[in-house]
């Protein structure tokens, strides 16, 4: 099912749910080598906020982790829930 937009639709469907729960931001942790996922998150309005080096191992190699963040309401906004 890769390349059919399912990840995009599922991720986008989380935005109104998280907002309804009073969440301010969504954060994604993505393997730094996963360019497809990094591009998808960028298209959905996420921005890179951190790059953590060699935080995990898989198949005998170190993996870097990119943290991406998307505001669900205006930056600095405050809601008293």
mmCIF file of C-alpha atoms in Angstrom, residues 43-76:
data_model
loop_
_atom_site.group_PDB
_atom_site.id
_atom_site.type_symbol
_atom_site.label_atom_id
_atom_site.label_comp_id
_atom_site.label_asym_id
_atom_site.label_seq_id
_atom_site.Cartn_x
_atom_site.Cartn_y
_atom_site.Cartn_z
ATOM 1 C CA UNK A 43 3.751 18.391 3.452
ATOM 2 C CA UNK A 44 1.391 18.089 6.435
ATOM 3 C CA UNK A 45 2.872 21.172 8.079
ATOM 4 C CA UNK A 46 5.397 19.584 10.430
ATOM 5 C CA UNK A 47 8.813 21.188 10.844
ATOM 6 C CA UNK A 48 12.078 19.621 11.940
ATOM 7 C CA UNK A 49 12.949 20.633 15.472
ATOM 8 C CA UNK A 50 15.675 18.147 16.466
ATOM 9 C CA UNK A 51 18.073 15.567 15.095
ATOM 10 C CA UNK A 52 19.198 12.992 17.643
ATOM 11 C CA UNK A 53 22.241 11.026 16.557
ATOM 12 C CA UNK A 54 22.704 7.292 17.057
ATOM 13 C CA UNK A 55 19.819 6.826 19.496
ATOM 14 C CA UNK A 56 18.827 3.368 18.304
ATOM 15 C CA UNK A 57 20.174 0.281 16.604
ATOM 16 C CA UNK A 58 18.515 -1.890 13.991
ATOM 17 C CA UNK A 59 20.014 -4.616 11.817
ATOM 18 C CA UNK A 60 23.461 -3.944 13.258
ATOM 19 C CA UNK A 61 23.621 -0.225 12.535
ATOM 20 C CA UNK A 62 22.992 2.981 14.452
ATOM 21 C CA UNK A 63 19.898 5.029 13.626
ATOM 22 C CA UNK A 64 19.384 8.767 13.941
ATOM 23 C CA UNK A 65 15.983 10.126 14.966
ATOM 24 C CA UNK A 66 14.425 13.318 13.595
ATOM 25 C CA UNK A 67 11.778 15.006 15.733
ATOM 26 C CA UNK A 68 9.151 16.987 13.838
ATOM 27 C CA UNK A 69 6.488 19.244 15.335
ATOM 28 C CA UNK A 70 3.190 20.680 14.071
ATOM 29 C CA UNK A 71 1.134 23.236 15.942
ATOM 30 C CA UNK A 72 -2.574 22.428 16.107
ATOM 31 C CA UNK A 73 -3.468 25.995 17.017
ATOM 32 C CA UNK A 74 -1.497 29.231 16.881
ATOM 33 C CA UNK A 75 1.976 29.137 18.435
ATOM 34 C CA UNK A 76 1.759 30.658 21.905
#
